[in-house]
Coordinates of C-alpha atoms in Angstrom, one line a residue:
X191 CA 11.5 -5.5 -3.9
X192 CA 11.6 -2.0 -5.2
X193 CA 10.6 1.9 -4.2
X194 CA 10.3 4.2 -6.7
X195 CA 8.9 8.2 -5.8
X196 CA 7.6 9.8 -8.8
X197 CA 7.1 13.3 -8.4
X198 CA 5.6 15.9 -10.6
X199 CA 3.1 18.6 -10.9
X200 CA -0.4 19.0 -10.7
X201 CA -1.8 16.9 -13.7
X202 CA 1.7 16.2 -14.9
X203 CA 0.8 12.5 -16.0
X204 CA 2.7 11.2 -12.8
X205 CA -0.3 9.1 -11.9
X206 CA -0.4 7.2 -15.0
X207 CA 3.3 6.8 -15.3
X208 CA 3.1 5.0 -11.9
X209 CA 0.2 3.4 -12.9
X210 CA 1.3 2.0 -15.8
X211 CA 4.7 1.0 -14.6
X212 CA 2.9 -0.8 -11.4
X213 CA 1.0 -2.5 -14.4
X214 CA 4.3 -3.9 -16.3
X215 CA 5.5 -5.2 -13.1
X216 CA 2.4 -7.0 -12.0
X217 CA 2.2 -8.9 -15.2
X218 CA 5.2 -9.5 -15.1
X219 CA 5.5 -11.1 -11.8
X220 CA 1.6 -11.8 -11.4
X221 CA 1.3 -9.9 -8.5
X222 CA -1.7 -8.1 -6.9
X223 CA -1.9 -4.9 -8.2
X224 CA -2.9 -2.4 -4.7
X225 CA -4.1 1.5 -5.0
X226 CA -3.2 2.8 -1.3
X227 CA -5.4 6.2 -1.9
X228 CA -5.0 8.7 0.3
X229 CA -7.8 11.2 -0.8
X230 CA -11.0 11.8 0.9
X231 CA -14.4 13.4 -0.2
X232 CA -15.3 16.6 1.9
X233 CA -17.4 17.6 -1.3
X234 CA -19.2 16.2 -4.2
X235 CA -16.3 17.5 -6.6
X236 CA -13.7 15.1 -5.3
X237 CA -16.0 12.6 -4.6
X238 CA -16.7 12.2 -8.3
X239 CA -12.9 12.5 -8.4
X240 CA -12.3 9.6 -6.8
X241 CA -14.8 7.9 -8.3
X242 CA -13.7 8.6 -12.0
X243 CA -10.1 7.4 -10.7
X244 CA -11.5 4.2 -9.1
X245 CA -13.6 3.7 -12.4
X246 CA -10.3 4.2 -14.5
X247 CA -8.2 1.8 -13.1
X248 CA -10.9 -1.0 -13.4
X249 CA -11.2 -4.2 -11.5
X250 CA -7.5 -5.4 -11.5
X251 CA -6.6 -3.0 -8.5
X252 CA -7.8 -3.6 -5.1
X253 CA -8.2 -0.2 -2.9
X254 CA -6.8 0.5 0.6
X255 CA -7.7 4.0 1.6
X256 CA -5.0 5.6 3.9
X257 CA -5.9 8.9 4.1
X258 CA -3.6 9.3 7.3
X259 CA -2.2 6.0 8.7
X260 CA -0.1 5.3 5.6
X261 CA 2.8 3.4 7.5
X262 CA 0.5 0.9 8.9
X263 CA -1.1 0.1 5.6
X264 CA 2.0 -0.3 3.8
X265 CA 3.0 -2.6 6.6
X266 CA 0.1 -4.8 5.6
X267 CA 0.6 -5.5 2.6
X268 CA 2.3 -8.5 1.1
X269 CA 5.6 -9.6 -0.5
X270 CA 3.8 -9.8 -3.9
X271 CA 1.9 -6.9 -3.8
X272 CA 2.8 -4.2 -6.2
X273 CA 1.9 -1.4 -4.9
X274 CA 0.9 2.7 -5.5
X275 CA 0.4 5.3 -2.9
X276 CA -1.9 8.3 -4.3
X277 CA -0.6 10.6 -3.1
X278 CA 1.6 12.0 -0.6
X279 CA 0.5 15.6 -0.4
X280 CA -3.0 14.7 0.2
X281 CA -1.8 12.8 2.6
X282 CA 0.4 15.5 4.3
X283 CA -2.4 17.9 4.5
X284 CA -4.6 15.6 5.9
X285 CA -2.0 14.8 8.9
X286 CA -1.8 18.8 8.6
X287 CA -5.2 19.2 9.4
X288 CA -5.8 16.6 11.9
X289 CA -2.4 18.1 13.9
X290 CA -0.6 15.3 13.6
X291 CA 3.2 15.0 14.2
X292 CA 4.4 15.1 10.8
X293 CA 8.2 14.0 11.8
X294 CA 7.5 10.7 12.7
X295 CA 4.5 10.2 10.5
X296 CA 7.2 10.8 7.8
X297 CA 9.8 8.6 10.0
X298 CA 7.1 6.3 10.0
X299 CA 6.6 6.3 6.3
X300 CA 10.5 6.4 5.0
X301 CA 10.6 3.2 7.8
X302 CA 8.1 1.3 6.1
X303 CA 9.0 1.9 2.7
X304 CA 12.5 0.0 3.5
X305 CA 10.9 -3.4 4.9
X306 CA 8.1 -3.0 1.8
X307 CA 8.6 -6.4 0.6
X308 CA 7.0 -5.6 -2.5
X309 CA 7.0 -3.0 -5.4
X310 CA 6.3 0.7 -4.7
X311 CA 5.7 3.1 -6.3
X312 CA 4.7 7.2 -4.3
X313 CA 3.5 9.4 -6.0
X314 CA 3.6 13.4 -4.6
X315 CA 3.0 16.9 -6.1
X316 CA 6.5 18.9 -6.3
X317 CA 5.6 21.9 -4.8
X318 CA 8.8 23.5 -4.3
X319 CA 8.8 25.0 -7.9
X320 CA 6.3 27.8 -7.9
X321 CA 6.5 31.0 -5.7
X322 CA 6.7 31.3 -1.9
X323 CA 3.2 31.2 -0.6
X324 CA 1.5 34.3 0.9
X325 CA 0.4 32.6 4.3
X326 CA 2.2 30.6 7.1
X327 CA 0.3 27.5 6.5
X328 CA 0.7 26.9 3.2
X329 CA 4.6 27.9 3.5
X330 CA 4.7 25.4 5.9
X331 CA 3.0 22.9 3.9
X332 CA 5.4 23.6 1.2
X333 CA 8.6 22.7 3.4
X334 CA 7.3 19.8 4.9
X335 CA 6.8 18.4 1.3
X336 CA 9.9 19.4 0.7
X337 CA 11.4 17.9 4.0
X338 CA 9.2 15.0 3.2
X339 CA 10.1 14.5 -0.5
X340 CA 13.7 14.9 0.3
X341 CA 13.8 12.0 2.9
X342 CA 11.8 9.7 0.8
X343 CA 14.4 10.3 -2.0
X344 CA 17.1 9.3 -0.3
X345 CA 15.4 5.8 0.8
X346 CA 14.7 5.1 -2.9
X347 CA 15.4 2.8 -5.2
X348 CA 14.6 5.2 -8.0
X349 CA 13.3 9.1 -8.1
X350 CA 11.4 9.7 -11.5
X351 CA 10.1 13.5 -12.1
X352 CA 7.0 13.7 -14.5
X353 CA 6.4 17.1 -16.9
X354 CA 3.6 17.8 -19.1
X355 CA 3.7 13.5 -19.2
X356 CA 7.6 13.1 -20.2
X357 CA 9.6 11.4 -17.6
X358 CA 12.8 12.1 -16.5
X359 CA 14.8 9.8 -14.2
X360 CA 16.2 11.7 -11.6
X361 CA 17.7 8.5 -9.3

């Protein structure tokens, strides 16, 4: 049983770092390898997104989509599981835009990822580098992902940041 949270920025390479690591660790243990996706298509653009992604991973990963009950799914999945959640800031602004209670949807999560009895790996965008935004929702946005990212860290196992695809471990 392990929790990892990788975190990097926008087409930083964290995906595939979690990806491949999730890889290792399934043939190493011959678990089921399990893509918790949390994206969904409101357009044709990120519908070929996730398309391309599901297409790129191939036929050794079985999909869950989560896009908002995350908790739940993790809590259904099994001790040999191994196990990435794609990704967290999608899935914040979908609980953002549905008005859900993002404190305990991320009680919830940090809850679930302790009694995982599995490996997992989260992946989420660090948004907390760039400037403050210009509007109230996206500044909020911002410091839930930080609130968020900051719980999540402390519950792990291990914290890896992702740049330009070079890894560094943070925890």
């Amino acid at each position: 049983m392990s929790f990892t949270l990788v975190l990097g920025g926008a087409r930083s390479g964290k995906s595939a770092f979690a990806q491949g690591a999730a890889e290792a660790r399934a043939a190493e243990t011959g678990g089921r390898l399990v893509m918790v996706a949390t994206a969904q298509a409101f357009d044709s653009e990120m519908a070929e997104r996730i398309d391309r992604h599901r297409a790129d991973r191939g036929p050794a990963w079985t999909t869950v989509e989560a896009p908002a009950d995350l908790a739940p799914a993790l809590d259904g999945l099994g001790a040999g599981d191994v196990v990435v959640v794609d990704c967290l800031t999608l899935w914040l602004s979908n609980l953002m835009l549905a008005d859900r209670d993002l404190a305990t949807a991320a009680a919830e999560l940090v809850e679930s990822t302790a009694r995982f009895p599995g490996a997992l790996w989260l992946v989420s965008n660090e948004v907390g580098f760039g400037i403050v935004p210009d509007n109230a929702r996206a500044r909020r946005f911002r410091d839930e992902a930080g609130r968020l990212h900051q719980a999540l860290a402390q519950a792990a196992d291990a914290v890896t940041l992702v740049v330009a695809g070079l890894t560094l471990r943070l925890k």
